[in-house]
């Protein structure tokens, strides 16, 4: 199959470019020097200890977890509504409304954050982690809709009809047939929106009013050269957690496809 | 075809209309399906046969008219309260459940005890030849097994009517022929009305007591298989059911019910009333002739009725049968005829001059 | 379930209303507010009537006078000099320039990868490759950007390595804190966004067309130019759009990588809204950014239509 050594070499270099920074993370997180530069100075775990000891990290982490869990739950629930409506029912105006719900995906994040900020300041709502959740739900819902739409689409419509035909009501059909079969998609949507929310910076920064939130905390810490190694230690952990969550999400997505007898067409987006 | 026509009516269509937007999917369906009958809805794709089946199941509402099941108007009865159950084209086996859970799904609201239900499931599985398969995962089944599970799941609720939406189309030819016989046996065993949707005319002929042939949202003819085959009521039906040769003709005279025609290449023929279906189509009149009603005369054979000379234009060998396309002597009329290949009857070559025997009583006039 | 058309539409609308309402409240209403604010008169921390176009007018100001005035009074000669002294236009121009460079670099770098995965990777392994390409996207954006800073920055990994190898005896300041760093960082950040749409369009290319091309005596490269590349253009344009839009509005990279010395549009909006608390001017800037992005996106979409339309 492979008759293009040049392309393959390029692909490897490209992957190195993609993964380079991520590979550097653990390298310098365990490096015993406060300046991030070669040559490496020896192995240490003190940066992890330093990071661990900072009480601000724990405040930020707690806030971030609250925000991410709320965001993942809300946007996944909204995604279920939207995906079910668009896949199963015919209604006038569908392309416009669905396009509108997916709009945050293609708008510059800054514009979304700023316009929301103007309104919040205008109405006089105090900025808090609640306002961050609002922004994150808006941004994450399109991702949830995309993932769940493909989950609902892989569901054979006649399964639903069969359950009705065998005497179940619409509600019990949803509970007994549809929900279990799209559950992998729901889990996958939850994990991905959770990851996006944890990583998101702009909304967290501008709608969070200086509350300690993980991404804002990291952004701030990176400004101090002395803090960089301990941030690399934190980054190592976060990247590890992200990769694990993604692997789980991917696993559920594939299992969902296998279960409903579909064919894997790959990829998240 | 031991079916007695005096059974009570199970399903009645009264001027059923269905629209999808501007598309008129069902255009005034009338007819009745009798209790205990194996009934088929036959037609090309897009003719409305599946839509009609789904109006019985309650998955499609109708825009005009009425569907009655066992004398009761179904307009306000939702799918989950109708005395019908369906075997879906995709079988719609719940992939996250075992075979037994699938079959027992409809018993969830049944007040019987758990052991009684399990016994009912086992009985249903035995009926479809899947005894002992209950614990299997549904997604691990073969196509034929899935279909049996779908049948057991539908029959366990003892519906008055079983609806089958192209249940055999996903199976290979051998399996399909096997399941045709099994379905007939099963229907005789349970004795309820089976309504089968199919686009396969052979399947419909083999399995059904009666068949409704549908085109473009209308029933073109509703009759038993033999009538459909021997006396189709129009060119379209004749063409859809089996093969038919159409030969241009001129109508010479009509006296009483009898019509005399001059068929191109065949000469003058007198046709009885029952050879002239009342439906009038478009275009010039033609007479129709099934391939097996034409016989090629081998040397020494005498025609029983009439014969005509011809020249073989094409030979299509099928193993047990050979099809010949033959030009009727001195015309551009080509007819197809089928001959069984038996010992001492060699397959002839293209270009051979032959004699064709035919019988005027086999003709049908379409005008 | 014997539902008529209207009841089906009702159920559909009922289900769609929660997400639609959330988007309406959290997106449409704020965007509308921005548009309204942008034509109001601003003062510190408040907006008031009357309506005026002054905010938009102010976008064109420079220390040599407003450029719009120069245009209307026909002083064409003074415009080039004034443009270099117009803070907003300068930033907008640079932001667009940087965004276009980033987009170009990202898509050009991504195309061979998409091509490789689509044409030279076994079908069973394609999902794995795509997964590999998307993983970095799902790791913290902040951390990735910050990492590039430590790699490219003053006394960073690149500098120290090159010096350590004796290739250089001073800091390599071109890479530090400049447009190049921003381009590298963003090209890295948006790589999966560029690879995926191109990959999807390449997957749709009918393989028999390529064989037909070679069968007719075309060389591989010419077949690529005449068949594959045109057929994959919709994917390329989608990739361009997907990379361009967020890049124009990027905030983090200029802050962290550019050290705030190369502000982009978002950084200006921030200053106007949060530091100066001039909601009207900030809104006008945000609205202008939206309009510019929308117009450019529209041009790309129309180009895409051309490609799709020309192929019927």
Short mmCIF file of N, CA, C and O in Angstrom, two decimals, chain B residues 235-338:
data_model
loop_
_atom_site.label_atom_id
_atom_site.label_comp_id
_atom_site.label_asym_id
_atom_site.label_seq_id
_atom_site.Cartn_x
_atom_site.Cartn_y
_atom_site.Cartn_z
N UNK B 235 -51.95 -4.66 -18.71
CA UNK B 235 -50.60 -4.89 -19.20
C UNK B 235 -49.56 -4.77 -18.11
O UNK B 235 -48.60 -5.53 -18.04
N UNK B 236 -49.78 -3.77 -17.21
CA UNK B 236 -48.79 -3.51 -16.16
C UNK B 236 -48.65 -4.69 -15.22
O UNK B 236 -47.54 -5.11 -14.89
N UNK B 237 -49.81 -5.20 -14.79
CA UNK B 237 -49.79 -6.35 -13.89
C UNK B 237 -49.17 -7.54 -14.61
O UNK B 237 -48.32 -8.25 -14.07
N UNK B 238 -49.59 -7.75 -15.85
CA UNK B 238 -49.08 -8.88 -16.62
C UNK B 238 -47.57 -8.82 -16.75
O UNK B 238 -46.88 -9.83 -16.66
N UNK B 239 -47.06 -7.63 -16.95
CA UNK B 239 -45.64 -7.44 -17.13
C UNK B 239 -44.89 -7.63 -15.82
O UNK B 239 -43.76 -8.11 -15.79
N UNK B 240 -45.54 -7.23 -14.70
CA UNK B 240 -44.86 -7.32 -13.40
C UNK B 240 -44.83 -8.75 -12.90
O UNK B 240 -43.85 -9.17 -12.27
N UNK B 241 -45.91 -9.50 -13.12
CA UNK B 241 -45.98 -10.88 -12.65
C UNK B 241 -45.45 -11.77 -13.76
O UNK B 241 -46.09 -11.95 -14.78
N UNK B 242 -44.27 -12.33 -13.57
CA UNK B 242 -43.72 -13.23 -14.56
C UNK B 242 -43.38 -12.51 -15.86
O UNK B 242 -43.27 -11.29 -15.91
N UNK B 243 -43.20 -13.30 -16.92
CA UNK B 243 -42.87 -12.73 -18.23
C UNK B 243 -44.08 -12.90 -19.12
O UNK B 243 -44.78 -13.91 -19.04
N UNK B 244 -44.35 -11.92 -19.96
CA UNK B 244 -45.43 -12.09 -20.92
C UNK B 244 -45.02 -11.49 -22.25
O UNK B 244 -44.41 -10.43 -22.31
N UNK B 245 -45.35 -12.23 -23.32
CA UNK B 245 -45.12 -11.71 -24.66
C UNK B 245 -46.32 -10.85 -25.05
O UNK B 245 -47.47 -11.25 -24.85
N UNK B 246 -46.04 -9.67 -25.57
CA UNK B 246 -47.14 -8.82 -26.04
C UNK B 246 -47.06 -8.74 -27.56
O UNK B 246 -46.01 -8.40 -28.11
N UNK B 247 -48.16 -9.07 -28.20
CA UNK B 247 -48.17 -9.11 -29.67
C UNK B 247 -49.23 -8.12 -30.16
O UNK B 247 -50.39 -8.20 -29.73
N UNK B 248 -48.82 -7.19 -31.02
CA UNK B 248 -49.80 -6.21 -31.51
C UNK B 248 -50.96 -6.91 -32.22
O UNK B 248 -50.77 -7.94 -32.87
N UNK B 249 -52.17 -6.35 -32.06
CA UNK B 249 -53.31 -6.98 -32.72
C UNK B 249 -54.33 -5.93 -33.13
O UNK B 249 -54.27 -4.78 -32.69
N UNK B 250 -55.27 -6.35 -33.98
CA UNK B 250 -56.38 -5.48 -34.40
C UNK B 250 -57.66 -6.13 -33.97
O UNK B 250 -57.83 -7.35 -34.12
N UNK B 251 -58.60 -5.32 -33.43
CA UNK B 251 -59.88 -5.89 -33.05
C UNK B 251 -60.78 -5.88 -34.30
O UNK B 251 -60.99 -4.84 -34.92
N UNK B 252 -61.30 -7.06 -34.65
CA UNK B 252 -62.08 -7.17 -35.88
C UNK B 252 -63.57 -7.01 -35.60
O UNK B 252 -64.25 -6.26 -36.27
N UNK B 253 -64.04 -7.74 -34.57
CA UNK B 253 -65.48 -7.64 -34.30
C UNK B 253 -65.76 -8.03 -32.85
O UNK B 253 -64.99 -8.75 -32.23
N UNK B 254 -66.85 -7.51 -32.32
CA UNK B 254 -67.30 -7.89 -30.99
C UNK B 254 -68.72 -8.40 -31.11
O UNK B 254 -69.60 -7.67 -31.54
N UNK B 255 -68.94 -9.63 -30.73
CA UNK B 255 -70.31 -10.17 -30.76
C UNK B 255 -70.58 -10.80 -29.41
O UNK B 255 -69.89 -11.72 -29.01
N UNK B 256 -71.59 -10.25 -28.72
CA UNK B 256 -71.86 -10.70 -27.36
C UNK B 256 -70.66 -10.37 -26.52
O UNK B 256 -70.19 -9.25 -26.52
N UNK B 257 -70.10 -11.36 -25.82
CA UNK B 257 -68.90 -11.12 -25.04
C UNK B 257 -67.66 -11.48 -25.83
O UNK B 257 -66.56 -11.18 -25.42
N UNK B 258 -67.84 -12.13 -26.97
CA UNK B 258 -66.69 -12.66 -27.71
C UNK B 258 -66.11 -11.61 -28.65
O UNK B 258 -66.81 -10.83 -29.25
N UNK B 259 -64.77 -11.63 -28.70
CA UNK B 259 -64.09 -10.65 -29.54
C UNK B 259 -63.18 -11.38 -30.51
O UNK B 259 -62.45 -12.30 -30.12
N UNK B 260 -63.25 -10.99 -31.77
CA UNK B 260 -62.34 -11.58 -32.75
C UNK B 260 -61.22 -10.58 -33.03
O UNK B 260 -61.47 -9.40 -33.28
N UNK B 261 -59.97 -11.07 -32.93
CA UNK B 261 -58.84 -10.19 -33.20
C UNK B 261 -57.95 -10.80 -34.27
O UNK B 261 -57.96 -12.01 -34.50
N UNK B 262 -57.19 -9.93 -34.91
CA UNK B 262 -56.16 -10.37 -35.86
C UNK B 262 -54.83 -10.06 -35.20
O UNK B 262 -54.43 -8.90 -35.10
N UNK B 263 -54.14 -11.09 -34.64
CA UNK B 263 -52.86 -10.86 -33.96
C UNK B 263 -51.73 -11.02 -34.96
O UNK B 263 -51.73 -11.95 -35.76
N UNK B 264 -50.79 -10.09 -34.92
CA UNK B 264 -49.71 -10.05 -35.90
C UNK B 264 -48.91 -11.34 -35.87
O UNK B 264 -48.38 -11.75 -34.82
N UNK B 265 -48.84 -12.02 -36.98
CA UNK B 265 -48.06 -13.25 -37.07
C UNK B 265 -48.83 -14.49 -36.67
O UNK B 265 -48.51 -15.59 -37.10
N UNK B 266 -49.88 -14.31 -35.82
CA UNK B 266 -50.61 -15.48 -35.33
C UNK B 266 -51.91 -15.68 -36.11
O UNK B 266 -52.48 -16.77 -36.12
N UNK B 267 -52.40 -14.63 -36.73
CA UNK B 267 -53.63 -14.74 -37.48
C UNK B 267 -54.86 -14.42 -36.65
O UNK B 267 -54.77 -13.81 -35.58
N UNK B 268 -56.02 -14.88 -37.17
CA UNK B 268 -57.30 -14.54 -36.53
C UNK B 268 -57.57 -15.46 -35.34
O UNK B 268 -57.35 -16.67 -35.42
N UNK B 269 -58.03 -14.83 -34.25
CA UNK B 269 -58.34 -15.62 -33.06
C UNK B 269 -59.66 -15.12 -32.49
O UNK B 269 -59.93 -13.92 -32.47
N UNK B 270 -60.46 -16.06 -32.01
CA UNK B 270 -61.70 -15.69 -31.31
C UNK B 270 -61.43 -15.82 -29.82
O UNK B 270 -61.00 -16.87 -29.36
N UNK B 271 -61.69 -14.71 -29.07
CA UNK B 271 -61.40 -14.72 -27.64
C UNK B 271 -62.70 -14.75 -26.84
O UNK B 271 -63.67 -14.07 -27.20
N UNK B 272 -62.69 -15.53 -25.73
CA UNK B 272 -63.85 -15.58 -24.84
C UNK B 272 -63.88 -14.36 -23.93
O UNK B 272 -62.88 -13.67 -23.78
N UNK B 273 -65.03 -14.17 -23.30
CA UNK B 273 -65.23 -13.04 -22.41
C UNK B 273 -64.15 -12.98 -21.33
O UNK B 273 -63.63 -11.93 -21.00
N UNK B 274 -63.81 -14.17 -20.74
CA UNK B 274 -62.89 -14.16 -19.60
C UNK B 274 -61.45 -13.92 -20.04
O UNK B 274 -60.55 -13.80 -19.20
N UNK B 275 -61.20 -13.83 -21.33
CA UNK B 275 -59.85 -13.52 -21.80
C UNK B 275 -59.66 -12.02 -22.03
O UNK B 275 -58.61 -11.60 -22.47
N UNK B 276 -60.72 -11.27 -21.74
CA UNK B 276 -60.66 -9.84 -21.99
C UNK B 276 -60.92 -9.09 -20.68
O UNK B 276 -62.06 -8.87 -20.32
N UNK B 277 -59.83 -8.75 -19.94
CA UNK B 277 -60.06 -8.02 -18.68
C UNK B 277 -60.69 -6.66 -18.96
O UNK B 277 -60.43 -6.06 -20.00
N UNK B 278 -61.55 -6.22 -18.04
CA UNK B 278 -62.29 -4.97 -18.29
C UNK B 278 -61.40 -3.73 -18.29
O UNK B 278 -61.73 -2.75 -18.95
N UNK B 279 -60.28 -3.78 -17.55
CA UNK B 279 -59.46 -2.57 -17.44
C UNK B 279 -58.91 -2.18 -18.80
O UNK B 279 -58.41 -3.01 -19.55
N UNK B 280 -59.04 -0.90 -19.12
CA UNK B 280 -58.51 -0.43 -20.40
C UNK B 280 -57.23 0.34 -20.16
O UNK B 280 -57.19 1.24 -19.32
N UNK B 281 -56.18 0.00 -20.87
CA UNK B 281 -54.92 0.71 -20.70
C UNK B 281 -54.73 1.73 -21.80
O UNK B 281 -55.66 2.08 -22.51
N UNK B 282 -53.51 2.23 -21.93
CA UNK B 282 -53.22 3.19 -22.98
C UNK B 282 -52.56 2.47 -24.15
O UNK B 282 -52.07 1.36 -24.02
N UNK B 283 -52.54 3.09 -25.29
CA UNK B 283 -51.83 2.56 -26.44
C UNK B 283 -52.67 1.57 -27.24
O UNK B 283 -53.85 1.34 -26.97
N UNK B 284 -52.02 1.00 -28.25
CA UNK B 284 -52.68 0.07 -29.17
C UNK B 284 -53.03 -1.21 -28.44
O UNK B 284 -52.35 -1.61 -27.50
N UNK B 285 -54.05 -1.91 -28.88
CA UNK B 285 -54.38 -3.20 -28.25
C UNK B 285 -53.29 -4.24 -28.54
O UNK B 285 -52.68 -4.22 -29.61
N UNK B 286 -53.09 -5.13 -27.57
CA UNK B 286 -52.14 -6.23 -27.75
C UNK B 286 -52.75 -7.49 -27.17
O UNK B 286 -53.64 -7.43 -26.31
N UNK B 287 -52.28 -8.64 -27.66
CA UNK B 287 -52.61 -9.88 -26.96
C UNK B 287 -51.38 -10.34 -26.20
O UNK B 287 -50.25 -10.16 -26.67
N UNK B 288 -51.61 -10.91 -25.00
CA UNK B 288 -50.51 -11.38 -24.18
C UNK B 288 -50.46 -12.90 -24.17
O UNK B 288 -51.50 -13.56 -24.24
N UNK B 289 -49.24 -13.41 -24.09
CA UNK B 289 -49.04 -14.86 -24.17
C UNK B 289 -47.85 -15.21 -23.27
O UNK B 289 -46.76 -14.69 -23.45
N UNK B 290 -48.07 -16.08 -22.27
CA UNK B 290 -46.98 -16.48 -21.38
C UNK B 290 -46.00 -17.38 -22.13
O UNK B 290 -46.43 -18.21 -22.96
N UNK B 291 -44.71 -17.33 -21.84
CA UNK B 291 -43.71 -18.14 -22.55
C UNK B 291 -43.98 -19.63 -22.48
O UNK B 291 -43.76 -20.35 -23.45
N UNK B 292 -44.52 -20.10 -21.34
CA UNK B 292 -44.68 -21.55 -21.21
C UNK B 292 -45.92 -22.06 -21.95
O UNK B 292 -46.13 -23.26 -22.05
N UNK B 293 -46.77 -21.14 -22.46
CA UNK B 293 -47.91 -21.60 -23.24
C UNK B 293 -47.54 -21.77 -24.71
O UNK B 293 -48.34 -22.23 -25.50
N UNK B 294 -46.33 -21.39 -25.05
CA UNK B 294 -45.81 -21.64 -26.40
C UNK B 294 -44.94 -22.89 -26.34
O UNK B 294 -44.20 -23.08 -25.39
N UNK B 295 -45.03 -23.72 -27.34
CA UNK B 295 -44.21 -24.93 -27.35
C UNK B 295 -43.50 -25.03 -28.69
O UNK B 295 -44.09 -24.76 -29.73
N UNK B 296 -42.23 -25.44 -28.62
CA UNK B 296 -41.51 -25.64 -29.86
C UNK B 296 -41.75 -27.07 -30.31
O UNK B 296 -41.63 -28.00 -29.52
N UNK B 297 -42.11 -27.24 -31.57
CA UNK B 297 -42.39 -28.59 -32.06
C UNK B 297 -41.11 -29.22 -32.57
O UNK B 297 -40.39 -28.63 -33.38
N UNK B 298 -40.81 -30.39 -32.06
CA UNK B 298 -39.64 -31.12 -32.54
C UNK B 298 -40.09 -32.04 -33.66
O UNK B 298 -41.29 -32.35 -33.78
N UNK B 299 -39.17 -32.47 -34.50
CA UNK B 299 -39.56 -33.29 -35.65
C UNK B 299 -40.45 -34.44 -35.23
O UNK B 299 -40.16 -35.14 -34.26
N UNK B 300 -41.55 -34.62 -35.93
CA UNK B 300 -42.45 -35.74 -35.64
C UNK B 300 -43.59 -35.35 -34.72
O UNK B 300 -44.57 -36.08 -34.61
N UNK B 301 -43.48 -34.19 -34.06
CA UNK B 301 -44.57 -33.78 -33.18
C UNK B 301 -45.65 -33.05 -33.99
O UNK B 301 -45.32 -32.31 -34.92
N UNK B 302 -46.88 -33.25 -33.60
CA UNK B 302 -47.98 -32.55 -34.26
C UNK B 302 -48.54 -31.51 -33.30
O UNK B 302 -48.64 -31.76 -32.11
N UNK B 303 -48.91 -30.35 -33.79
CA UNK B 303 -49.51 -29.37 -32.89
C UNK B 303 -50.88 -29.81 -32.44
O UNK B 303 -51.62 -30.41 -33.21
N UNK B 304 -51.22 -29.54 -31.16
CA UNK B 304 -52.55 -29.91 -30.68
C UNK B 304 -53.58 -28.92 -31.19
O UNK B 304 -54.69 -29.27 -31.49
N UNK B 305 -53.21 -27.65 -31.22
CA UNK B 305 -54.17 -26.67 -31.72
C UNK B 305 -53.61 -25.95 -32.94
O UNK B 305 -53.79 -26.38 -34.06
N UNK B 306 -52.86 -24.88 -32.70
CA UNK B 306 -52.38 -24.12 -33.85
C UNK B 306 -50.86 -24.00 -33.82
O UNK B 306 -50.25 -24.13 -32.77
N UNK B 307 -50.28 -23.76 -34.95
CA UNK B 307 -48.82 -23.64 -35.02
C UNK B 307 -48.45 -22.53 -35.98
O UNK B 307 -49.22 -22.16 -36.87
N UNK B 308 -47.24 -21.99 -35.74
CA UNK B 308 -46.75 -20.93 -36.61
C UNK B 308 -45.25 -21.11 -36.80
O UNK B 308 -44.57 -21.66 -35.92
N UNK B 309 -44.72 -20.71 -37.96
CA UNK B 309 -43.30 -20.88 -38.22
C UNK B 309 -42.50 -19.74 -37.61
O UNK B 309 -43.01 -18.63 -37.45
N UNK B 310 -41.24 -20.01 -37.27
CA UNK B 310 -40.40 -18.95 -36.70
C UNK B 310 -38.93 -19.27 -36.84
O UNK B 310 -38.56 -20.37 -37.29
N UNK B 311 -38.09 -18.29 -36.46
CA UNK B 311 -36.65 -18.48 -36.54
C UNK B 311 -36.03 -18.04 -35.22
O UNK B 311 -36.33 -16.96 -34.70
N UNK B 312 -35.16 -18.90 -34.67
CA UNK B 312 -34.58 -18.61 -33.35
C UNK B 312 -33.59 -17.45 -33.45
O UNK B 312 -32.69 -17.47 -34.30
N UNK B 313 -33.77 -16.47 -32.57
CA UNK B 313 -32.93 -15.27 -32.59
C UNK B 313 -31.95 -15.26 -31.42
O UNK B 313 -30.88 -14.68 -31.49
N UNK B 314 -32.32 -15.90 -30.33
CA UNK B 314 -31.48 -15.87 -29.12
C UNK B 314 -31.78 -17.12 -28.31
O UNK B 314 -32.92 -17.55 -28.23
N UNK B 315 -30.71 -17.68 -27.71
CA UNK B 315 -30.88 -18.86 -26.87
C UNK B 315 -30.31 -18.56 -25.49
O UNK B 315 -29.17 -18.13 -25.37
N UNK B 316 -31.13 -18.71 -24.44
CA UNK B 316 -30.66 -18.44 -23.08
C UNK B 316 -30.80 -19.72 -22.27
O UNK B 316 -31.91 -20.18 -22.00
N UNK B 317 -29.66 -20.29 -21.92
CA UNK B 317 -29.63 -21.61 -21.28
C UNK B 317 -29.63 -21.47 -19.77
O UNK B 317 -28.83 -20.74 -19.21
N UNK B 318 -30.57 -22.13 -19.08
CA UNK B 318 -30.69 -22.01 -17.62
C UNK B 318 -30.44 -23.31 -16.89
O UNK B 318 -30.75 -23.42 -15.72
N UNK B 319 -29.96 -24.34 -17.56
CA UNK B 319 -29.78 -25.62 -16.89
C UNK B 319 -31.01 -26.48 -17.04
O UNK B 319 -31.10 -27.30 -17.95
N UNK B 320 -32.00 -26.26 -16.16
CA UNK B 320 -33.21 -27.07 -16.28
C UNK B 320 -34.12 -26.57 -17.41
O UNK B 320 -34.93 -27.30 -17.93
N UNK B 321 -33.96 -25.32 -17.77
CA UNK B 321 -34.82 -24.72 -18.79
C UNK B 321 -33.94 -24.06 -19.86
O UNK B 321 -32.80 -23.70 -19.60
N UNK B 322 -34.53 -23.88 -21.04
CA UNK B 322 -33.90 -23.01 -22.04
C UNK B 322 -34.94 -22.01 -22.51
O UNK B 322 -36.10 -22.38 -22.75
N UNK B 323 -34.54 -20.76 -22.55
CA UNK B 323 -35.43 -19.73 -23.10
C UNK B 323 -35.00 -19.45 -24.53
O UNK B 323 -33.81 -19.34 -24.82
N UNK B 324 -35.97 -19.35 -25.41
CA UNK B 324 -35.68 -19.00 -26.80
C UNK B 324 -36.43 -17.72 -27.16
O UNK B 324 -37.61 -17.58 -26.83
N UNK B 325 -35.72 -16.81 -27.79
CA UNK B 325 -36.41 -15.68 -28.39
C UNK B 325 -36.57 -16.00 -29.87
O UNK B 325 -35.58 -16.26 -30.57
N UNK B 326 -37.81 -15.99 -30.34
CA UNK B 326 -38.09 -16.46 -31.70
C UNK B 326 -38.86 -15.39 -32.47
O UNK B 326 -39.84 -14.83 -31.95
N UNK B 327 -38.39 -15.09 -33.69
CA UNK B 327 -39.17 -14.22 -34.58
C UNK B 327 -40.26 -15.04 -35.22
O UNK B 327 -39.98 -16.11 -35.77
N UNK B 328 -41.47 -14.54 -35.15
CA UNK B 328 -42.55 -15.26 -35.82
C UNK B 328 -42.43 -15.02 -37.32
O UNK B 328 -42.19 -13.89 -37.76
N UNK B 329 -42.58 -16.11 -38.07
CA UNK B 329 -42.32 -16.12 -39.51
C UNK B 329 -42.83 -14.89 -40.24
O UNK B 329 -43.99 -14.53 -40.16
N UNK B 330 -41.91 -14.23 -40.95
CA UNK B 330 -42.27 -13.12 -41.81
C UNK B 330 -42.67 -11.84 -41.10
O UNK B 330 -43.21 -10.94 -41.72
N UNK B 331 -42.41 -11.73 -39.76
CA UNK B 331 -42.76 -10.49 -39.04
C UNK B 331 -41.57 -10.04 -38.20
O UNK B 331 -40.57 -10.74 -38.10
N UNK B 332 -41.73 -8.85 -37.62
CA UNK B 332 -40.70 -8.39 -36.68
C UNK B 332 -41.15 -8.65 -35.24
O UNK B 332 -40.63 -8.07 -34.31
N UNK B 333 -42.15 -9.53 -35.08
CA UNK B 333 -42.64 -9.84 -33.73
C UNK B 333 -41.77 -10.94 -33.13
O UNK B 333 -41.60 -12.00 -33.72
N UNK B 334 -41.20 -10.62 -31.96
CA UNK B 334 -40.34 -11.60 -31.31
C UNK B 334 -41.05 -12.09 -30.05
O UNK B 334 -41.56 -11.28 -29.28
N UNK B 335 -41.10 -13.40 -29.87
CA UNK B 335 -41.70 -13.93 -28.64
C UNK B 335 -40.66 -14.75 -27.89
O UNK B 335 -39.74 -15.30 -28.48
N UNK B 336 -40.84 -14.79 -26.58
CA UNK B 336 -39.96 -15.61 -25.76
C UNK B 336 -40.75 -16.86 -25.36
O UNK B 336 -41.92 -16.77 -25.00
N UNK B 337 -40.09 -18.00 -25.44
CA UNK B 337 -40.76 -19.20 -24.95
C UNK B 337 -39.77 -20.00 -24.12
O UNK B 337 -38.56 -19.90 -24.30
N UNK B 338 -40.32 -20.77 -23.19
CA UNK B 338 -39.45 -21.53 -22.29
C UNK B 338 -39.70 -23.00 -22.52
O UNK B 338 -40.84 -23.43 -22.64
#
